[in-house]
Coordinates of C-alpha atoms in Angstrom, one line a residue:
Chain A
M1 CA 44.5 -29.6 -72.9
S2 CA 41.5 -26.8 -72.4
K3 CA 42.3 -23.7 -71.9
S4 CA 38.8 -23.8 -70.1
V5 CA 39.2 -21.6 -66.4
L6 CA 35.7 -22.8 -63.8
V7 CA 35.0 -20.0 -61.5
V8 CA 33.3 -20.4 -57.9
G9 CA 31.4 -17.7 -56.3
E10 CA 29.1 -16.0 -53.8
V11 CA 26.9 -13.2 -53.6
A12 CA 27.0 -10.8 -51.3
G13 CA 25.0 -8.2 -50.3
D14 CA 23.1 -7.6 -54.1
G15 CA 25.0 -8.5 -56.6
V16 CA 28.0 -10.9 -57.3
A17 CA 31.0 -10.3 -54.6
K18 CA 34.0 -8.4 -55.4
A19 CA 36.5 -11.1 -54.9
T20 CA 34.4 -13.5 -57.3
L21 CA 34.3 -10.7 -59.9
E22 CA 38.0 -10.7 -59.9
C23 CA 38.4 -14.2 -60.1
I24 CA 36.2 -13.7 -63.5
S25 CA 38.3 -11.1 -64.8
E26 CA 41.5 -12.4 -64.1
A27 CA 39.6 -16.0 -66.1
K28 CA 39.1 -14.3 -68.9
R29 CA 42.7 -13.4 -69.5
A30 CA 43.9 -16.3 -68.5
G31 CA 42.0 -18.6 -70.8
D32 CA 39.7 -19.0 -74.1
S33 CA 35.8 -19.7 -71.9
V34 CA 35.3 -18.7 -69.2
E35 CA 31.5 -20.8 -66.6
A36 CA 31.2 -19.6 -63.3
V37 CA 28.9 -21.2 -60.7
L38 CA 27.7 -19.3 -58.2
F39 CA 26.1 -19.7 -54.9
G40 CA 23.7 -17.7 -52.2
K41 CA 20.5 -16.0 -51.7
G42 CA 19.8 -14.4 -54.5
A43 CA 22.3 -16.0 -56.9
K44 CA 19.8 -16.2 -59.7
D45 CA 19.3 -12.4 -59.4
A46 CA 23.1 -11.6 -59.2
A47 CA 23.9 -14.2 -61.6
A48 CA 23.3 -10.8 -65.1
A49 CA 26.9 -9.0 -63.3
A50 CA 29.1 -12.9 -63.5
G51 CA 28.5 -12.3 -67.1
K52 CA 29.4 -8.7 -67.6
A53 CA 32.9 -9.4 -65.9
G54 CA 33.4 -12.0 -68.6
A55 CA 31.2 -15.5 -67.7
G56 CA 29.6 -17.0 -70.9
S57 CA 27.9 -18.8 -68.8
V58 CA 26.9 -19.0 -65.1
R59 CA 24.9 -21.5 -63.2
Y60 CA 23.5 -19.7 -60.0
V61 CA 23.2 -22.2 -56.8
E62 CA 20.4 -20.6 -54.7
E63 CA 21.9 -21.3 -51.2
A64 CA 19.5 -20.8 -47.6
G65 CA 22.5 -22.1 -45.7
Y66 CA 26.4 -22.7 -45.8
S67 CA 27.4 -26.1 -46.2
L68 CA 31.1 -26.7 -47.2
A69 CA 30.0 -30.4 -48.2
Q70 CA 27.6 -29.2 -50.7
R71 CA 29.8 -27.0 -52.5
A72 CA 31.8 -29.5 -53.0
A73 CA 30.4 -32.2 -54.5
T74 CA 27.8 -30.0 -56.2
V75 CA 31.0 -28.3 -57.8
A76 CA 32.5 -31.7 -57.8
G77 CA 29.5 -32.6 -60.4
V78 CA 29.9 -29.9 -62.6
I79 CA 33.9 -30.5 -63.1
S80 CA 33.3 -34.3 -64.2
E81 CA 31.0 -32.9 -66.4
T82 CA 32.5 -30.0 -68.1
S83 CA 35.9 -30.9 -67.5
P84 CA 37.6 -27.4 -67.4
G85 CA 42.1 -26.8 -67.6
L86 CA 41.7 -24.6 -64.1
V87 CA 39.2 -23.8 -61.0
L88 CA 39.2 -20.4 -59.9
M89 CA 38.1 -19.2 -57.0
A90 CA 38.9 -16.1 -54.9
A91 CA 41.4 -16.5 -51.6
N92 CA 38.6 -15.8 -49.0
T93 CA 36.9 -17.8 -45.8
Y94 CA 34.8 -19.7 -48.7
G95 CA 37.3 -19.6 -51.3
K96 CA 40.0 -21.6 -49.4
E97 CA 38.2 -24.3 -47.4
L98 CA 36.7 -25.8 -51.0
A99 CA 39.5 -25.5 -53.3
G100 CA 41.5 -27.4 -50.7
V101 CA 38.7 -29.9 -50.5
L102 CA 38.6 -29.7 -54.2
A103 CA 42.2 -30.5 -55.1
A104 CA 42.5 -33.6 -52.8
R105 CA 39.0 -35.2 -54.0
L106 CA 40.3 -34.3 -57.8
K107 CA 44.1 -35.3 -56.6
A108 CA 44.9 -31.7 -58.8
A109 CA 47.8 -29.3 -58.4
Y110 CA 45.9 -26.5 -56.1
A111 CA 47.8 -22.9 -56.3
A112 CA 47.1 -20.6 -53.0
E113 CA 46.4 -16.7 -52.9
C114 CA 47.8 -16.1 -56.4
T115 CA 48.3 -13.4 -57.8
E116 CA 48.2 -13.8 -61.4
V117 CA 46.7 -17.4 -63.3
R118 CA 47.0 -17.5 -67.0
F119 CA 47.3 -21.0 -69.4
G120 CA 51.0 -21.0 -71.0
D121 CA 51.0 -21.8 -74.9
D122 CA 50.8 -25.8 -73.4
G123 CA 48.1 -25.6 -72.4
Q124 CA 49.3 -25.9 -68.7
P125 CA 47.9 -23.1 -66.5
R126 CA 51.2 -20.9 -65.0
A127 CA 50.2 -19.0 -61.6
V128 CA 52.0 -16.2 -59.4
R129 CA 51.7 -16.6 -56.1
P130 CA 53.6 -14.8 -53.4
M131 CA 55.5 -17.0 -50.6
Y132 CA 56.9 -16.0 -47.2
A133 CA 54.5 -13.3 -46.6
G134 CA 55.6 -12.2 -50.3
K135 CA 59.2 -11.9 -49.3
V136 CA 59.6 -13.9 -52.6
L137 CA 57.3 -15.1 -55.5
A138 CA 57.0 -18.2 -57.2
R139 CA 56.4 -18.6 -60.7
T140 CA 54.5 -22.4 -60.6
K141 CA 53.7 -25.0 -63.5
L142 CA 50.2 -26.1 -62.6
N143 CA 50.6 -30.4 -64.1
G144 CA 47.6 -32.6 -64.6
A145 CA 43.9 -32.1 -66.4
T146 CA 42.2 -29.8 -64.2
S147 CA 44.1 -27.9 -61.4
V148 CA 42.6 -25.9 -58.9
A149 CA 43.9 -21.9 -57.6
T150 CA 42.6 -18.9 -55.5
L151 CA 43.4 -15.0 -56.0
R152 CA 44.1 -13.2 -54.2
Q153 CA 42.1 -10.4 -53.3
N154 CA 42.2 -6.8 -54.4
T155 CA 45.2 -7.9 -56.6
V156 CA 43.6 -7.9 -60.2
E157 CA 41.7 -5.6 -61.9
V158 CA 38.1 -6.5 -62.5
T159 CA 36.5 -5.8 -66.0
N160 CA 33.7 -4.8 -67.3
D161 CA 32.9 -5.4 -71.1
G162 CA 31.3 -9.1 -71.1
A163 CA 29.2 -10.0 -73.2
D164 CA 25.1 -11.4 -72.0
A165 CA 25.6 -14.8 -70.0
S166 CA 23.8 -17.8 -70.4
V167 CA 22.2 -18.2 -66.9
S168 CA 21.1 -21.5 -65.5
D169 CA 19.6 -22.9 -62.3
L170 CA 21.9 -25.9 -60.5
A171 CA 20.8 -28.1 -58.1
L172 CA 23.1 -28.2 -54.2
A173 CA 24.0 -32.0 -54.7
G174 CA 25.6 -34.1 -51.7
S175 CA 24.0 -34.0 -48.0
G176 CA 25.4 -31.6 -44.9
D177 CA 27.7 -32.9 -42.4
G178 CA 29.2 -32.3 -39.2
V179 CA 29.3 -29.0 -39.7
V180 CA 25.8 -27.0 -39.3
L181 CA 25.4 -23.0 -39.5
T182 CA 23.1 -22.2 -36.7
D183 CA 23.7 -18.5 -37.2
S184 CA 25.0 -15.1 -39.4
S185 CA 25.0 -12.0 -38.4
A186 CA 26.8 -9.3 -38.7
G187 CA 29.5 -9.1 -35.7
S188 CA 31.0 -6.7 -32.9
S189 CA 32.1 -4.6 -35.8
G190 CA 29.5 -4.2 -37.4
G191 CA 29.7 -1.5 -40.1
E192 CA 33.3 -1.8 -39.9
V193 CA 34.7 -1.9 -43.6
D194 CA 36.2 -5.1 -43.9
L195 CA 40.6 -5.0 -43.6
S196 CA 41.4 -8.0 -46.3
E197 CA 38.8 -5.9 -49.2
A198 CA 39.3 -2.7 -48.3
S199 CA 40.4 -0.1 -50.9
V200 CA 41.3 2.2 -48.0
V201 CA 43.1 0.9 -45.1
V202 CA 44.5 3.5 -41.9
A203 CA 46.9 2.1 -39.3
G204 CA 48.7 2.0 -36.0
G205 CA 51.5 1.5 -34.3
R206 CA 53.6 1.9 -31.9
G207 CA 54.1 5.5 -31.9
L208 CA 49.9 5.7 -31.3
K209 CA 51.6 5.4 -27.6
E210 CA 48.6 5.0 -25.8
P211 CA 45.5 2.1 -26.5
E212 CA 43.3 5.2 -26.0
N213 CA 45.4 7.6 -28.8
F214 CA 44.2 4.4 -31.6
K215 CA 40.9 7.0 -31.5
L216 CA 43.0 8.8 -33.7
I217 CA 43.2 6.2 -36.4
E218 CA 39.8 5.8 -36.1
E219 CA 38.7 9.1 -36.9
L220 CA 41.1 9.8 -39.5
A221 CA 39.8 6.4 -41.2
A222 CA 36.0 7.6 -41.5
P223 CA 35.9 10.5 -43.6
L224 CA 38.1 7.6 -45.6
N225 CA 35.5 5.0 -45.1
A226 CA 38.5 3.0 -44.6
A227 CA 39.1 0.4 -42.6
I228 CA 41.7 -0.6 -39.6
G229 CA 44.4 -1.6 -38.8
A230 CA 47.1 -2.5 -36.3
T231 CA 51.0 -3.5 -35.6
R232 CA 52.2 -6.7 -34.5
M233 CA 52.9 -4.4 -31.6
V234 CA 49.6 -3.2 -31.0
V235 CA 47.9 -6.5 -31.3
D236 CA 50.4 -8.4 -28.9
A237 CA 49.5 -5.5 -26.1
G238 CA 46.0 -6.2 -26.6
W239 CA 45.4 -2.6 -28.0
K240 CA 43.1 -3.8 -30.7
D241 CA 42.3 -7.4 -31.5
F242 CA 43.7 -9.8 -34.0
H243 CA 41.7 -9.6 -36.5
Y244 CA 43.2 -6.4 -37.3
Q245 CA 47.0 -6.8 -37.6
V246 CA 48.6 -5.7 -41.0
G247 CA 51.5 -8.0 -41.4
Q248 CA 53.3 -11.4 -42.1
T249 CA 51.2 -13.2 -38.6
G250 CA 48.1 -10.9 -40.1
K251 CA 46.7 -10.3 -43.2
V252 CA 48.6 -9.2 -45.9
V253 CA 46.4 -6.3 -47.7
T254 CA 46.7 -4.5 -51.0
P255 CA 44.1 -1.4 -50.9
G256 CA 44.7 1.7 -53.1
L257 CA 45.6 3.3 -50.3
Y258 CA 47.3 2.5 -47.6
I259 CA 48.1 5.5 -44.3
A260 CA 50.8 4.4 -41.6
V261 CA 50.6 6.4 -38.7
G262 CA 53.2 6.0 -35.8
I263 CA 54.8 3.1 -37.9
S264 CA 58.1 2.5 -38.1
G265 CA 58.1 0.1 -41.1
A266 CA 59.5 -3.8 -38.9
I267 CA 60.2 -6.6 -41.9
Q268 CA 57.3 -7.7 -39.9
H269 CA 54.9 -5.7 -41.0
L270 CA 55.8 -4.0 -44.1
V271 CA 55.5 -7.4 -46.3
G272 CA 52.1 -7.3 -45.4
M273 CA 51.5 -4.0 -46.7
Q274 CA 53.9 -3.2 -49.5
N275 CA 51.9 -4.3 -52.1
S276 CA 49.3 -1.5 -52.1
G277 CA 48.7 0.9 -53.9
C278 CA 49.7 3.9 -52.9
I279 CA 51.2 4.2 -49.2
V280 CA 51.4 7.7 -47.4
A281 CA 53.7 7.4 -43.8
I282 CA 53.3 9.6 -41.2
N283 CA 56.3 9.2 -38.3
N284 CA 58.1 11.9 -36.2
D285 CA 61.6 9.4 -37.1
P286 CA 62.9 10.6 -40.7
G287 CA 65.3 7.7 -40.3
A288 CA 61.9 4.5 -40.0
P289 CA 62.2 2.0 -42.5
I290 CA 58.7 2.8 -43.2
F291 CA 59.7 5.7 -45.8
K292 CA 61.4 3.5 -47.8
V293 CA 58.2 2.1 -48.9
A294 CA 56.1 4.9 -48.8
D295 CA 55.5 6.6 -51.7
Y296 CA 54.7 10.0 -49.4
G297 CA 55.9 10.4 -46.2
I298 CA 55.0 13.7 -43.7
V299 CA 58.0 13.9 -41.3
A300 CA 55.8 14.7 -38.3
D301 CA 54.2 14.1 -34.9
L302 CA 51.3 12.5 -35.5
F303 CA 49.3 14.1 -32.8
E304 CA 49.2 17.2 -34.6
A305 CA 49.1 15.8 -37.4
T306 CA 47.4 13.3 -38.1
P307 CA 44.1 15.7 -37.1
K308 CA 45.2 17.7 -39.4
L309 CA 44.6 15.5 -42.4
A310 CA 40.8 14.3 -41.2
E311 CA 39.8 17.8 -41.2
R312 CA 41.1 17.8 -44.3
L313 CA 39.7 15.2 -46.1
K314 CA 36.0 15.3 -44.1
N315 CA 36.2 18.4 -46.6
Chain B
M1 CA 38.8 -34.2 -26.0
K2 CA 41.7 -36.2 -27.4
I3 CA 43.3 -33.5 -29.9
I4 CA 45.4 -34.0 -32.3
A5 CA 46.9 -30.1 -33.2
C6 CA 49.2 -30.2 -37.0
V7 CA 52.0 -27.8 -36.7
R8 CA 54.9 -27.0 -38.9
Q9 CA 58.3 -26.0 -38.7
T10 CA 59.3 -22.5 -40.8
P11 CA 61.5 -19.8 -41.3
D12 CA 61.6 -17.1 -37.7
T13 CA 59.4 -14.3 -39.5
E14 CA 62.1 -11.8 -39.4
T15 CA 64.6 -14.1 -41.7
I16 CA 65.6 -12.2 -45.1
V17 CA 64.7 -14.9 -47.5
K18 CA 67.5 -14.9 -50.2
I19 CA 66.6 -16.9 -53.4
A20 CA 69.0 -20.2 -54.0
D21 CA 71.3 -20.6 -56.7
N22 CA 68.8 -22.6 -58.7
K23 CA 66.4 -20.6 -58.8
T24 CA 63.6 -22.8 -57.4
S25 CA 63.8 -23.0 -53.6
I26 CA 65.8 -20.5 -50.6
K27 CA 69.1 -20.8 -49.3
T28 CA 68.4 -22.5 -45.4
D29 CA 71.8 -21.5 -44.1
D30 CA 71.1 -19.0 -42.1
I31 CA 67.4 -19.8 -41.5
K32 CA 66.7 -20.0 -38.0
Y33 CA 63.2 -21.8 -37.6
I34 CA 60.9 -21.6 -35.8
I35 CA 56.9 -23.3 -34.9
G36 CA 54.3 -21.7 -37.8
P37 CA 53.6 -18.4 -35.7
Y38 CA 50.1 -19.3 -36.8
D39 CA 50.2 -23.0 -35.4
E40 CA 51.2 -21.4 -31.7
Y41 CA 47.6 -20.0 -31.9
S42 CA 45.9 -23.4 -32.3
L43 CA 48.3 -25.2 -30.3
E44 CA 47.7 -22.7 -27.3
A45 CA 43.6 -23.4 -28.1
A46 CA 44.2 -27.4 -27.8
V47 CA 45.5 -27.2 -25.0
Q48 CA 43.1 -25.0 -23.2
I49 CA 40.6 -27.0 -24.2
K50 CA 42.4 -30.2 -23.3
D51 CA 42.6 -28.7 -19.8
E52 CA 39.1 -27.7 -19.9
T53 CA 37.6 -31.7 -21.0
N54 CA 40.3 -33.7 -19.2
G55 CA 41.7 -34.8 -22.6
E56 CA 45.1 -35.1 -24.0
V57 CA 47.1 -33.7 -27.5
T58 CA 49.1 -35.1 -29.3
V59 CA 51.3 -32.6 -31.9
L60 CA 51.9 -34.3 -35.4
S61 CA 54.7 -32.3 -38.0
M62 CA 56.2 -33.2 -40.8
G63 CA 59.3 -32.8 -42.3
P64 CA 63.7 -32.5 -42.2
N65 CA 65.9 -34.3 -39.1
R66 CA 65.3 -30.4 -37.3
V67 CA 61.7 -30.8 -36.8
P68 CA 61.6 -32.6 -33.0
E69 CA 63.2 -29.7 -32.1
T70 CA 59.9 -27.4 -32.3
L71 CA 58.6 -30.6 -31.3
R72 CA 60.1 -30.1 -27.6
A73 CA 58.7 -26.9 -27.8
C74 CA 55.2 -27.7 -28.4
L75 CA 55.4 -30.2 -25.4
A76 CA 56.8 -27.7 -23.1
R77 CA 53.5 -26.1 -23.9
G78 CA 51.0 -28.8 -22.5
A79 CA 51.2 -31.2 -25.3
N80 CA 51.1 -34.8 -24.3
S81 CA 52.8 -36.4 -27.2
A82 CA 54.4 -35.7 -30.3
V83 CA 55.4 -37.7 -33.5
H84 CA 57.4 -36.6 -36.6
I85 CA 57.0 -37.7 -40.0
S86 CA 60.5 -37.5 -40.5
T87 CA 61.6 -36.7 -45.0
G88 CA 65.2 -37.0 -43.4
D89 CA 67.2 -34.5 -45.3
E90 CA 65.0 -33.2 -47.7
E91 CA 62.5 -30.6 -47.6
V92 CA 59.0 -31.4 -48.9
D93 CA 56.7 -28.6 -49.2
D94 CA 54.0 -30.3 -51.8
A95 CA 50.9 -29.0 -49.7
L96 CA 48.6 -32.8 -50.8
I97 CA 51.9 -34.6 -50.1
V98 CA 51.8 -33.2 -47.2
A99 CA 48.0 -34.0 -46.0
S100 CA 48.1 -37.3 -47.3
A101 CA 51.1 -37.9 -45.3
L102 CA 49.6 -36.6 -41.9
A103 CA 46.1 -38.6 -43.3
A104 CA 48.0 -41.4 -43.9
Q105 CA 49.5 -41.3 -40.2
V106 CA 46.6 -40.4 -38.1
K107 CA 44.8 -43.4 -39.6
N108 CA 47.7 -45.1 -37.5
M109 CA 47.1 -43.0 -34.3
G110 CA 43.7 -44.3 -33.2
E111 CA 40.5 -43.2 -31.5
Y112 CA 40.5 -38.7 -31.8
D113 CA 37.8 -36.0 -31.7
V114 CA 39.0 -33.4 -33.5
I115 CA 42.3 -32.3 -35.6
F116 CA 43.6 -28.4 -35.2
T117 CA 45.4 -26.5 -37.6
S118 CA 46.2 -23.0 -38.1
T119 CA 45.8 -20.4 -41.3
K120 CA 48.8 -21.1 -42.8
G121 CA 52.3 -22.2 -42.5
S122 CA 54.4 -18.5 -42.5
D123 CA 56.4 -19.7 -45.3
S124 CA 54.3 -21.3 -47.6
D125 CA 51.4 -19.2 -47.1
R126 CA 48.3 -21.9 -48.2
G127 CA 46.3 -22.7 -46.0
A128 CA 45.9 -25.8 -47.9
V129 CA 46.1 -28.8 -45.4
G130 CA 43.6 -28.0 -43.3
P131 CA 40.9 -29.3 -45.8
M132 CA 43.0 -31.8 -47.8
L133 CA 43.6 -33.7 -44.8
A134 CA 39.6 -33.3 -44.2
E135 CA 39.1 -34.6 -47.2
L136 CA 41.4 -37.5 -47.4
L137 CA 40.5 -38.4 -44.4
G138 CA 36.3 -38.5 -45.1
L139 CA 35.5 -36.3 -42.0
P140 CA 33.8 -32.6 -41.6
Y141 CA 36.7 -29.1 -41.9
L142 CA 35.3 -25.8 -40.7
G143 CA 38.4 -23.2 -41.7
L144 CA 39.5 -19.8 -40.1
V145 CA 37.2 -20.2 -36.2
S146 CA 38.1 -17.4 -34.5
D147 CA 36.2 -18.4 -31.1
I148 CA 35.5 -22.1 -30.2
Q149 CA 34.0 -23.7 -27.1
V150 CA 33.0 -27.3 -26.3
A151 CA 29.5 -27.6 -25.0
D152 CA 28.2 -30.9 -25.0
G153 CA 31.0 -33.1 -27.0
K154 CA 30.6 -30.5 -30.1
F155 CA 32.4 -27.8 -30.5
A156 CA 30.4 -24.5 -31.0
C157 CA 32.7 -22.3 -33.1
K158 CA 32.1 -18.5 -34.6
R159 CA 34.4 -17.1 -37.9
Q160 CA 34.2 -13.7 -39.3
V161 CA 33.7 -13.9 -42.6
E162 CA 34.3 -11.2 -45.8
G163 CA 31.8 -8.8 -45.4
G164 CA 31.7 -8.5 -41.4
L165 CA 29.4 -10.9 -40.7
V166 CA 29.7 -13.3 -38.2
E167 CA 29.0 -17.4 -38.6
S168 CA 28.0 -19.6 -36.0
F169 CA 28.1 -23.1 -36.6
T170 CA 28.0 -26.7 -34.4
V171 CA 30.7 -28.8 -35.3
S172 CA 30.1 -32.7 -34.7
T173 CA 33.3 -35.3 -33.7
P174 CA 35.4 -36.7 -35.2
A175 CA 36.0 -33.0 -37.2
V176 CA 39.0 -31.3 -38.8
I177 CA 38.9 -27.4 -37.5
C178 CA 41.2 -24.8 -38.8
L179 CA 41.7 -22.1 -36.0
E180 CA 42.6 -18.5 -36.9
Q181 CA 45.0 -16.4 -35.0
G182 CA 44.1 -15.6 -31.2
C183 CA 40.9 -17.9 -31.3
R184 CA 41.9 -18.4 -27.8
G185 CA 44.6 -15.1 -26.8
Q186 CA 48.0 -14.9 -26.8
A187 CA 50.1 -18.3 -26.9
R188 CA 51.5 -18.4 -23.5
Y189 CA 55.6 -18.6 -23.0
P190 CA 55.9 -22.5 -21.3
S191 CA 57.6 -22.0 -17.3
L192 CA 61.4 -23.3 -16.6
M193 CA 59.4 -26.0 -15.6
Q194 CA 57.6 -26.7 -18.4
I195 CA 60.9 -27.0 -20.5
M196 CA 62.2 -29.3 -18.2
K197 CA 59.9 -31.9 -18.0
A198 CA 59.3 -32.2 -21.6
K199 CA 62.8 -32.3 -22.1
K200 CA 62.4 -36.1 -20.9
K201 CA 59.7 -37.0 -23.4
K202 CA 59.7 -39.1 -26.1
I203 CA 59.4 -38.4 -29.1
E204 CA 57.8 -40.3 -32.3
T205 CA 59.3 -40.5 -35.1
V206 CA 57.8 -42.2 -38.2
D207 CA 59.8 -42.8 -41.4
Y208 CA 58.1 -40.6 -44.1
A209 CA 58.6 -43.3 -46.6
T210 CA 57.0 -46.2 -44.6
L211 CA 53.7 -44.2 -45.0
G212 CA 53.6 -45.1 -49.0
V213 CA 52.1 -41.6 -50.4
D214 CA 52.4 -41.2 -54.0
G215 CA 55.1 -38.7 -55.1
G216 CA 52.8 -38.5 -58.1
L217 CA 50.9 -36.7 -56.7
A218 CA 53.7 -33.7 -56.5
K219 CA 52.2 -31.3 -59.6
V220 CA 52.5 -28.0 -59.0
E221 CA 56.4 -27.2 -60.2
V222 CA 57.8 -24.1 -58.6
E223 CA 59.2 -23.0 -62.3
T224 CA 61.7 -19.5 -61.1
L225 CA 61.6 -17.8 -57.5
E226 CA 62.7 -14.3 -57.8
Y227 CA 62.0 -11.3 -55.9
P228 CA 59.2 -8.9 -55.9
P229 CA 59.4 -5.9 -57.3
E230 CA 60.9 -3.4 -55.4
R231 CA 59.0 0.2 -55.1
P232 CA 60.0 3.0 -56.7
P233 CA 61.7 5.1 -53.8
G234 CA 58.8 7.6 -52.5
R235 CA 59.5 11.4 -51.2
I236 CA 59.7 12.9 -48.3
I237 CA 56.8 16.0 -48.5
D238 CA 58.6 19.7 -47.8
G239 CA 56.7 22.5 -46.6
D240 CA 56.9 25.8 -43.9
S241 CA 54.9 23.6 -42.0
L242 CA 52.7 20.8 -40.9
D243 CA 50.0 22.5 -42.7
A244 CA 51.4 23.3 -46.3
K245 CA 52.9 20.1 -45.9
L246 CA 49.5 18.7 -45.2
D247 CA 47.6 20.7 -48.0
E248 CA 50.4 19.2 -49.9
L249 CA 50.1 15.4 -49.4
V250 CA 45.6 16.1 -49.9
R251 CA 47.1 17.2 -53.3
L252 CA 49.3 14.6 -54.4
L253 CA 46.6 12.2 -53.2
K254 CA 43.6 14.1 -55.5
E255 CA 45.7 15.1 -58.0
E256 CA 48.8 12.4 -58.2
A257 CA 47.8 9.4 -56.8
K258 CA 44.4 9.7 -57.7
V259 CA 43.4 7.8 -54.8
L260 CA 41.3 10.4 -53.2

């Protein structure tokens, strides 16, 4: 059985997407050899960075638009050529849809949103994946010649000690289908940091009392370049839209620093953020469950404490 | 638009999940089951699009004997009909098996314009069935749509991707589209009248065994389930004043946690 990993990823901005670098780094820890396929505009220039993260060879696909059908056809071609033991991609928008399609096409085992992948001594991949929003961790064995997995963002280290990769270009295979990309532009939340990729998240809950008070969260997030999060109650009440929700029915986030303001800590919220690196909670109720998961707790009136903390972080 | 909405029955999100003695499954005795919270939103969108286009919605769900109660709730929320792929007493949780069974059943259901799925089941947290179903049916797929409108017999969809970009797509029918929560606002609760009406509707049952799904497709083997490591207890920061506490917090974040 081949302990080789094919990482499929994309460029973001001027370089390789961080989520893709995480996959390459994890692939290097998982098996013997790593090959990467990079999609996107500017993939050629970004290819060298994939080598630094641990890919022995990188194939880039300069892509004008985006077509899942064509990405799937292209990657399927590489798989039939190199027969990797594992195909790994990020559990982001692109990775999740490509992984599902490939797994069905190959009739392969598929482990989604993994936090760790490693080949076992028997040559079969093992994947650790949270279930029930992280209330349980499943250790799984992936059977078959080629398996597919997606890696949850922000859960593994990026390494940078790789050698120079051999870089070559790869043509986009297949043809488009009934899904046609017509526009790609900065959204209304333009300039805001993306929640699932953020290294710092500042989140607000019911304790803010009024929707207008959410500006306290924004003012604390600004000096930290943090993404903004919200509890289910805040979203259900219409203070913030769904994209901001952290928890079992929202996003699961794992930033290095999570600051919870006015959040009591319902289980539905905790499972969405309890794997963050460092958790700070500001709440006026010393009995709030959020303090059980917080590394540092400040028992105080948030309306007083939040602006003061923002002031300190500006300096 | 003739819509098939795939839903999954999942444990209530407030459930305390307990691992069973065999260490490879969870205890299901005390669990209250609900319609998957993400599926609630996709069903809401399906019903709204049905109303806008004078169409119909069939909900499709695979699972054990308890699933019809969830399908009944979907009918109350505005679905026209419901199909249960019954696995009897057994819980089947392999994504490719589920997608294969749904695909086999969809092929038996006649013409349709679109199949809606949602972000993920709140139990297995995969979000795999949508793209798998599309592949097995040979249909185009678009994932994680946060805004969907119907125009000229096609769908105009938007989604937010990592890095803050919004992508716009036109999707021709038939297709499989995965809808994000909130793509058509909050899921509405059914009225008493709708609940009463739903009680009279028939739920079609299809025996999973008759769909001819190859059991060998299940290639993900759960070796063990375990609880995540508990976070070490944190501390409440003491101080004579709020200012002193916050100064100490900033110091700890810089020097101890090293996150600033």
